[in-house]
XYZ file of C-alpha atoms in Angstrom:
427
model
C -59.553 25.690 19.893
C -55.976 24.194 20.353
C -57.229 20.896 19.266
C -58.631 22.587 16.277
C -55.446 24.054 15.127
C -53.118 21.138 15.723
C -56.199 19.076 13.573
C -55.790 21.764 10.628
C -51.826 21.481 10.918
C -51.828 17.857 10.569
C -53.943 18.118 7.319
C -52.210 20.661 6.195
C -49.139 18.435 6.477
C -50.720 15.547 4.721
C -51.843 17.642 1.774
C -48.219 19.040 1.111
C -47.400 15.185 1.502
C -50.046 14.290 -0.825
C -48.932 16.664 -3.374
C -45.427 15.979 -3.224
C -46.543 12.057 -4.110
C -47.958 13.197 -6.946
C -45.126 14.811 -8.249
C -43.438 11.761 -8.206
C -45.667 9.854 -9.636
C -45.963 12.373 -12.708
C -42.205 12.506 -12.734
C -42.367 8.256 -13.523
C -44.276 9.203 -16.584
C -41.738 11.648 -17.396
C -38.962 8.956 -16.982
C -41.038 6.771 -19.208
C -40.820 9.463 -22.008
C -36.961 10.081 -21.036
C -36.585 6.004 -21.596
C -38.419 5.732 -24.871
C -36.194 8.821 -26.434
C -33.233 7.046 -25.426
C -34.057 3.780 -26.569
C -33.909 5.584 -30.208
C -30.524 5.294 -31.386
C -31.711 7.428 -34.825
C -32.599 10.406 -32.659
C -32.814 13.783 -34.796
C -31.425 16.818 -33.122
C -34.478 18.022 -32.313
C -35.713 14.961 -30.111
C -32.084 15.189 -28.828
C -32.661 18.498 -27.744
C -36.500 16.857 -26.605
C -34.560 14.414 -24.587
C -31.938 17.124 -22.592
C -35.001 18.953 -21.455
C -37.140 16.310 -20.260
C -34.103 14.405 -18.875
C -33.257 17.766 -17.101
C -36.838 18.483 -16.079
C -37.541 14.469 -14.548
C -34.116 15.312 -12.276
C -34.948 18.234 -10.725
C -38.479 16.515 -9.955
C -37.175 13.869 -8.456
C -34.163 16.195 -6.514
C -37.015 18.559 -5.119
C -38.829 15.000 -4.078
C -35.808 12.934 -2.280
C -34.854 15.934 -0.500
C -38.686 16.661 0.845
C -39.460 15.322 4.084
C -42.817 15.501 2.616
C -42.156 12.737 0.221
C -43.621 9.556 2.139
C -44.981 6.937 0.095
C -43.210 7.293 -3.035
C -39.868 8.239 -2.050
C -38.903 4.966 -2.864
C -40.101 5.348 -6.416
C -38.266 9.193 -6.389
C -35.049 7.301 -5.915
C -35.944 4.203 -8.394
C -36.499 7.117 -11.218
C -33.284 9.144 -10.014
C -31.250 6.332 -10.166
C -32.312 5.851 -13.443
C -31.756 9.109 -14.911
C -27.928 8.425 -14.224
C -28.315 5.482 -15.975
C -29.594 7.473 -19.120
C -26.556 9.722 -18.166
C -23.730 7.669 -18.037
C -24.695 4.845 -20.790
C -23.590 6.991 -23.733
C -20.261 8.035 -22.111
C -19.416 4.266 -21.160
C -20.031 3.357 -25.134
C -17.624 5.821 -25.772
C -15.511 4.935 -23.522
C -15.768 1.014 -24.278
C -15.225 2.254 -28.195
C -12.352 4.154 -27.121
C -13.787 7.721 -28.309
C -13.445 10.596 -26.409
C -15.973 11.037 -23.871
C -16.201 13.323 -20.420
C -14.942 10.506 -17.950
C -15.406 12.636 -14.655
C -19.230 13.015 -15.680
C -19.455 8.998 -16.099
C -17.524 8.581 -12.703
C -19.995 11.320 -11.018
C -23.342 10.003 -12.534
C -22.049 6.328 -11.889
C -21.666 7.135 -8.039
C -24.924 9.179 -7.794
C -26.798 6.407 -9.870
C -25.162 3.872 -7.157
C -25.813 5.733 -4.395
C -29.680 6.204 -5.199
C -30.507 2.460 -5.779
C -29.151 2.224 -2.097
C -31.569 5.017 -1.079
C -34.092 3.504 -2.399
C -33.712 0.536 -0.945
C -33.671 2.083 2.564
C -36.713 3.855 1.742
C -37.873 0.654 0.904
C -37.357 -0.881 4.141
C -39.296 2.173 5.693
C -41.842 1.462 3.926
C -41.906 -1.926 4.807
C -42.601 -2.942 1.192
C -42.519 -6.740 0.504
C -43.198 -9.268 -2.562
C -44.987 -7.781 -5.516
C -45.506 -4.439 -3.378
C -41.553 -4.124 -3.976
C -40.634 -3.807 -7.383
C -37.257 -2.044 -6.927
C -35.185 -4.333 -4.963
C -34.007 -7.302 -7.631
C -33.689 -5.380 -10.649
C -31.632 -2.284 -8.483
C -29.634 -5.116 -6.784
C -28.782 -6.274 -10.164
C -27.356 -3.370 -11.443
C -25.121 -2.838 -7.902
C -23.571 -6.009 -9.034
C -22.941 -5.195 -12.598
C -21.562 -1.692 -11.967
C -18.689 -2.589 -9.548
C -15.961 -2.927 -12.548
C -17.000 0.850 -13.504
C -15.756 2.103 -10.086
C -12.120 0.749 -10.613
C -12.123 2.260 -13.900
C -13.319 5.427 -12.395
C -10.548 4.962 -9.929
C -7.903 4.152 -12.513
C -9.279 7.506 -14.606
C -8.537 9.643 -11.925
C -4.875 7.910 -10.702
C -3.951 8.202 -14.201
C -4.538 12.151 -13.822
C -3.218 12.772 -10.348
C -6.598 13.311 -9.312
C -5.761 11.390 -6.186
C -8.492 12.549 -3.415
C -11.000 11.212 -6.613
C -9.283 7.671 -6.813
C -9.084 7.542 -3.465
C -12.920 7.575 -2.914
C -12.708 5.872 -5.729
C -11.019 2.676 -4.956
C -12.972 3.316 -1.048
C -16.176 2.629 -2.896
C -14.711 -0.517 -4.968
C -13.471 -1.940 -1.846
C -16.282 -0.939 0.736
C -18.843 -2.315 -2.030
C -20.712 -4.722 0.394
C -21.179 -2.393 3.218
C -21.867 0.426 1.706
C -24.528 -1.208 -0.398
C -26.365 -3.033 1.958
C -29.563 -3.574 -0.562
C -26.705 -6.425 -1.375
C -27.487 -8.657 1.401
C -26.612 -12.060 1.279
C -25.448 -11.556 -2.390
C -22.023 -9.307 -0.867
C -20.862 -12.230 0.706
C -19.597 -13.172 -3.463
C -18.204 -9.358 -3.565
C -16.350 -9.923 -0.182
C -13.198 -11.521 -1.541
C -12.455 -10.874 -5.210
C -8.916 -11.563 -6.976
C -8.737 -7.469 -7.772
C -8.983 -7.137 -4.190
C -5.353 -6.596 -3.190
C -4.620 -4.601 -6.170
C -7.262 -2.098 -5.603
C -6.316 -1.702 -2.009
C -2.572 -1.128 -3.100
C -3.736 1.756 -5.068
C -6.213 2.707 -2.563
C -3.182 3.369 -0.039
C -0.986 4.182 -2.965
C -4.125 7.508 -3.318
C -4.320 8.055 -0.228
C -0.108 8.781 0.239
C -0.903 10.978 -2.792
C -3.369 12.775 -1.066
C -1.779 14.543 1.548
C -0.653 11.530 3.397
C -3.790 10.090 4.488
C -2.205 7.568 6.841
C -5.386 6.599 8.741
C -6.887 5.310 5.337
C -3.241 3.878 4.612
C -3.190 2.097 8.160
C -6.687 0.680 7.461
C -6.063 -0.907 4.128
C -2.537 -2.360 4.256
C -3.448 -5.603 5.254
C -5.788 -6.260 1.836
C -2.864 -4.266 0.109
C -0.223 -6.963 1.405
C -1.772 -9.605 -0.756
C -0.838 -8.080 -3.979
C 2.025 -10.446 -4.994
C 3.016 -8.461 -7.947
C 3.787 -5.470 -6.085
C 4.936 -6.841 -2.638
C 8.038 -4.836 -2.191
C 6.152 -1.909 -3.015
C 3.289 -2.805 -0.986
C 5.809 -2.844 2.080
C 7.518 -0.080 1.231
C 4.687 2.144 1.062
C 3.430 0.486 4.280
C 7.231 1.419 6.209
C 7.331 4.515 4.951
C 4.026 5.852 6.258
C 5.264 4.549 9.661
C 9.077 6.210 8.954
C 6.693 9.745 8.304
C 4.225 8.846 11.201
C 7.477 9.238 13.563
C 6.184 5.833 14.722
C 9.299 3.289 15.242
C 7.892 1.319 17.309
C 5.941 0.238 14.634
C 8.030 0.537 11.796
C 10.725 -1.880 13.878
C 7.907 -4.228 13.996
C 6.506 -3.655 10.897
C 10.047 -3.948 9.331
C 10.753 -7.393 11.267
C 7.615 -9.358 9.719
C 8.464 -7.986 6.321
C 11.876 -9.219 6.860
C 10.836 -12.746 8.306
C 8.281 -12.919 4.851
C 11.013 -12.692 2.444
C 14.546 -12.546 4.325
C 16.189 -12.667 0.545
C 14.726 -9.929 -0.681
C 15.071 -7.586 2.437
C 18.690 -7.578 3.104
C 18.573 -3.782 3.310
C 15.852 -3.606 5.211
C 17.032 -6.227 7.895
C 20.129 -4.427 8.045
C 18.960 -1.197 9.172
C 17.013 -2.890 11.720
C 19.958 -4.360 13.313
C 21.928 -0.977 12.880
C 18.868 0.976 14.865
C 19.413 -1.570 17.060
C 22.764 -1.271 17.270
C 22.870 2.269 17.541
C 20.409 2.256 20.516
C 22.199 -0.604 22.188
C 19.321 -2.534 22.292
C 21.467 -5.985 21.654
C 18.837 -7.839 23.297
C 15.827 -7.045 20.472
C 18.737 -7.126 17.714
C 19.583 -10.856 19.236
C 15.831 -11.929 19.623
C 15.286 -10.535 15.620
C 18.436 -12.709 14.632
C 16.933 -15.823 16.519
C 13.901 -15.140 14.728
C 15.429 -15.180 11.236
C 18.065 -17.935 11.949
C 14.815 -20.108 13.501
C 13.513 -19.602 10.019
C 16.201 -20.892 8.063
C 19.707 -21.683 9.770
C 21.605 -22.207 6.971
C 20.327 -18.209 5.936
C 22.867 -16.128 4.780
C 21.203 -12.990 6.044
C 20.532 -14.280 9.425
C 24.096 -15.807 9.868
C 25.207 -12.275 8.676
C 22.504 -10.737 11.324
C 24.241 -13.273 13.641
C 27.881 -11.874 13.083
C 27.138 -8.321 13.352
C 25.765 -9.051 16.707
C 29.091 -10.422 18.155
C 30.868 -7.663 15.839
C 28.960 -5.353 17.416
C 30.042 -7.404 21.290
C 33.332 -7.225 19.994
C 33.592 -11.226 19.846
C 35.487 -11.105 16.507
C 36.555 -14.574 16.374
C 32.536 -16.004 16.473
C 32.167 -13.152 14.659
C 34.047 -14.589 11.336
C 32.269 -17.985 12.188
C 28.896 -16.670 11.360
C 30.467 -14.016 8.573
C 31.897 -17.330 6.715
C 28.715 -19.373 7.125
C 26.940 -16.534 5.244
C 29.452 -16.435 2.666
C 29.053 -20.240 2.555
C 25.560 -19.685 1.615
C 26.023 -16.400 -0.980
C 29.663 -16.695 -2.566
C 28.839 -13.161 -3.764
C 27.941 -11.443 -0.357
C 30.623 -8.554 -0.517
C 29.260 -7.054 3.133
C 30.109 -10.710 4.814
C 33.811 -10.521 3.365
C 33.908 -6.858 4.410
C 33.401 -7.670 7.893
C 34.963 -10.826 8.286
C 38.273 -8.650 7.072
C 37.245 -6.206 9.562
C 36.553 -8.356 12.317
C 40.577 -10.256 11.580
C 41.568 -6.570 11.695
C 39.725 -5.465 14.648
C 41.221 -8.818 16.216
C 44.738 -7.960 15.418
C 44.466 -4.585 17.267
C 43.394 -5.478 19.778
C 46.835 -8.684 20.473
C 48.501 -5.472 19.388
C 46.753 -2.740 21.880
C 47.246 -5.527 24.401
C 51.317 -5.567 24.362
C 51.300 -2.104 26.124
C 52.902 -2.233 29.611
C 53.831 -5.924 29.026
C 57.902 -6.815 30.263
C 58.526 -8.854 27.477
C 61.675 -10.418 25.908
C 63.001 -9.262 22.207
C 62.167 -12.414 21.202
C 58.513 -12.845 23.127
C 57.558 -9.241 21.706
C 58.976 -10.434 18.300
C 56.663 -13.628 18.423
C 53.507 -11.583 19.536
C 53.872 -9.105 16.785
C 53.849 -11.825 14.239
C 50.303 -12.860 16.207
C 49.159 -9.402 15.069
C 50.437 -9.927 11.618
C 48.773 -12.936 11.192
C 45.388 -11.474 12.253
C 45.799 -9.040 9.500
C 46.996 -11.599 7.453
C 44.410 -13.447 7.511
C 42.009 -9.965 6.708
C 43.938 -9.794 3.374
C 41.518 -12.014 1.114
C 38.696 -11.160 2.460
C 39.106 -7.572 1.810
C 40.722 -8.208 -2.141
C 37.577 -10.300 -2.685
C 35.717 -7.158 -1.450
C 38.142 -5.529 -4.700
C 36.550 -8.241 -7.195
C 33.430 -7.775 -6.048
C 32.717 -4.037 -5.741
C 35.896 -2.512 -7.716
C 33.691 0.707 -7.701
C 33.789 1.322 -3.788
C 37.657 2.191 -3.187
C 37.096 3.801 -0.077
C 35.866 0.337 1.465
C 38.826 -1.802 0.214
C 41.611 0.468 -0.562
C 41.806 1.978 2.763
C 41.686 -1.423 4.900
C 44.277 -3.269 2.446
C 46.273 -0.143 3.039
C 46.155 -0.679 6.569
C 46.476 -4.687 6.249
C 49.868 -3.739 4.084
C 51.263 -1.322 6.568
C 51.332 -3.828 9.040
C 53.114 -6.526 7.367
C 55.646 -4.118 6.398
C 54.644 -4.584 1.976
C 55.902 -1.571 1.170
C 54.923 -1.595 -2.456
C 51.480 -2.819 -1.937
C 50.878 -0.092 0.549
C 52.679 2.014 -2.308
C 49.540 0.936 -4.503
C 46.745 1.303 -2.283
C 47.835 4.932 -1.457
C 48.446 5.723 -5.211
C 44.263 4.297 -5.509
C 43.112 5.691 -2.452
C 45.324 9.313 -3.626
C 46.422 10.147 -0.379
């Protein structure tokens, strides 16, 4: 009796899977009708209106099939036809959109993906099938349609940037750049859609998306590295990439991160370099601000930012006299650099109070205390140009200048200068 049963289950089973074949099947003649209606570009309204309601009848067909375990045999050819009802779909909104017209762009983006999405099915189903040779006729035509649809995902991507959509582009720009592994009925033929010259730029705005939408670092994290290939927007590229560490509470990373952007472009990262060193600095870590110096002088020694890295180190030491050395060879190399000056002037400063901090306590003579002062005044002397070149260069940052020539004209005793300075400063 229980053999019985499980006998009339089982062909119960493969009549529902029968039946739901056939639907299939009579949903491919339905297609057929849907594709002959659209091939007529003089439609009337009322084989428009012919066309909606067979289009719309053939989907949910082919829905109720791909979505039936009972669908065996043809659920390969339920996919086929789905697929190409998108098609149908989406081919008048791309001529509009090609001819510039107004046109519903999320419905193109959503029946592009879903039209995408079911060649892949299909091609699975295919493979579960085991269907080979002239028993296959879905493989090389869907395949070729994979390939020619890729440009409409970056415009779909681009179409929802453009409108702050940004969770949209993001999945977006995913698909664009996932392309080969998510369509695997690709094969060998992804290997050509592995590296493309949009590459870079799509991953930028992939990551760029992903910021957007609420910070989506792990996507950020994963797509960087294409991202860093887009030449045009490098320093954006970077930025984007330090920031999300800066956010992530990740310095470790960012101080890493910030170092190989540095040694990529020292020129164009002064900024960047110098907030290293002043992490650095204020963590007194001198060892990793020396070994990043090494590192940017072993690039270039004749750098201006590295011999500039270089002096802030022994500024930092308080070597002030090795110091200037390395402030002098950057100015040697940038005529312009206004921080070098700065801290060359400093550093003469810095020297002269110290001779002058050392005379405490010392039994001198009138005339050996007169001769050590003028070793102060010297120092400061000597901080003078430096800190008027600072003037020329950056007349707009008083407080930098105005207050150290003040100090450099107190100490020679130049009344009137020191007059002037206080007038600019307004103290």
């Amino acid at each position: 009796m229980k053999k019985l049963l499980l006998t009339l289950v089982l062909a119960g089973m493969t009549m529902s899977m029968a039946a739901q074949d056939k639907v299939v099947r009579k949903a491919r003649y339905l297609k057929e009708e849907v594709q002959n209606l659209v091939a007529n570009n003089q439609r009337t309204p009322k084989e428009d209106a012919e066309l909606q309601a067979k289009l719309a009848q053939c989907m949910a067909m082919v829905d109720a099939a791909v979505n039936s375990p009972e669908t065996v045999k043809e659920l390969a050819n339920a996919w086929d036809i789905k697929a190409s009802l998108h098609t149908y779909i989406f081919n008048p909104l791309l001529n509009n959109i090609i001819a510039h017209e107004p046109t519903d762009t999320a419905a193109f983006a959503a029946n592009v993906f879903a039209a995408l999405d079911a060649y892949e099915e299909c091609y699975q189903a295919v493979q579960r099938l085991g269907l080979k040779g002239d028993k296959d006729p879905y493989t090389q035509p869907n395949k070729l349609n994979v390939v020619r649809f890729r440009p409409y995902i970056a415009y779909c991507g681009q179409m929802f940037f453009g409108n702050h959509d940004y969770a949209k582009a993001k999945e977006a720009f995913l698909r664009w750049l996932d392309y080969p592994s998510r369509y695997t009925i690709l094969g060998a033929d992804a290997q050509q859609l592995t590296v493309d010259e949009q590459t870079p730029q799509i991953a930028y705005y992939a990551c760029l998306a992903a910021y957007f939408d609420n910070k989506d670092f792990k996507t950020m994290a994963h797509y960087i590295p294409q991202a860093k290939a887009y030449e045009e927007e490098k320093q954006q590229v970077n930025q984007l990439w330090l920031t999300s560490l800066i956010e992530q509470g990740d310095t470790t990373a960012w101080l890493a991160a910030g170092q190989q952007v540095v040694l990529e472009d020292p020129t164009a990262n002064d900024a960047l370099a110098q907030n290293i060193l002043a992490y650095y600095f204020n963590h007194e870590d001198v060892p990793s601000a020396t070994a990043f110096v090494d590192a940017l002088l072993e690039a270039d020694e004749d750098s201006r930012l590295g011999n500039y890295a270089r002096g802030l180190v022994y500024m930092n030491n308080k070597e002030y006299l090795t110091a200037i050395t390395y402030f002098d060879r950057a100015i040697a190399a940038d005529p312009e650099f206004a921080d070098a000056y700065y801290n060359a002037g400093v550093c003469y400063s810095n020297h002269g109070y110290d001779l002058n901090d050392a005379l405490n306590g010392r039994n001198m003579t009138v005339k050996q205390r007169e001769a050590e002062i003028a070793k102060v005044r010297a120092e400061y002397a000597k901080a003078e140009p430096y800190f008027l070149k600072v003037q020329e260069l950056e007349p707009g940052e008083v407080m930098k200048w105005a207050t150290r020539l003040r100090t450099v004209y107190y100490i020679l005793d130049n009344k009137a200068k020191e007059a002037e300075m206080n007038a600019i400063v307004g103290d």
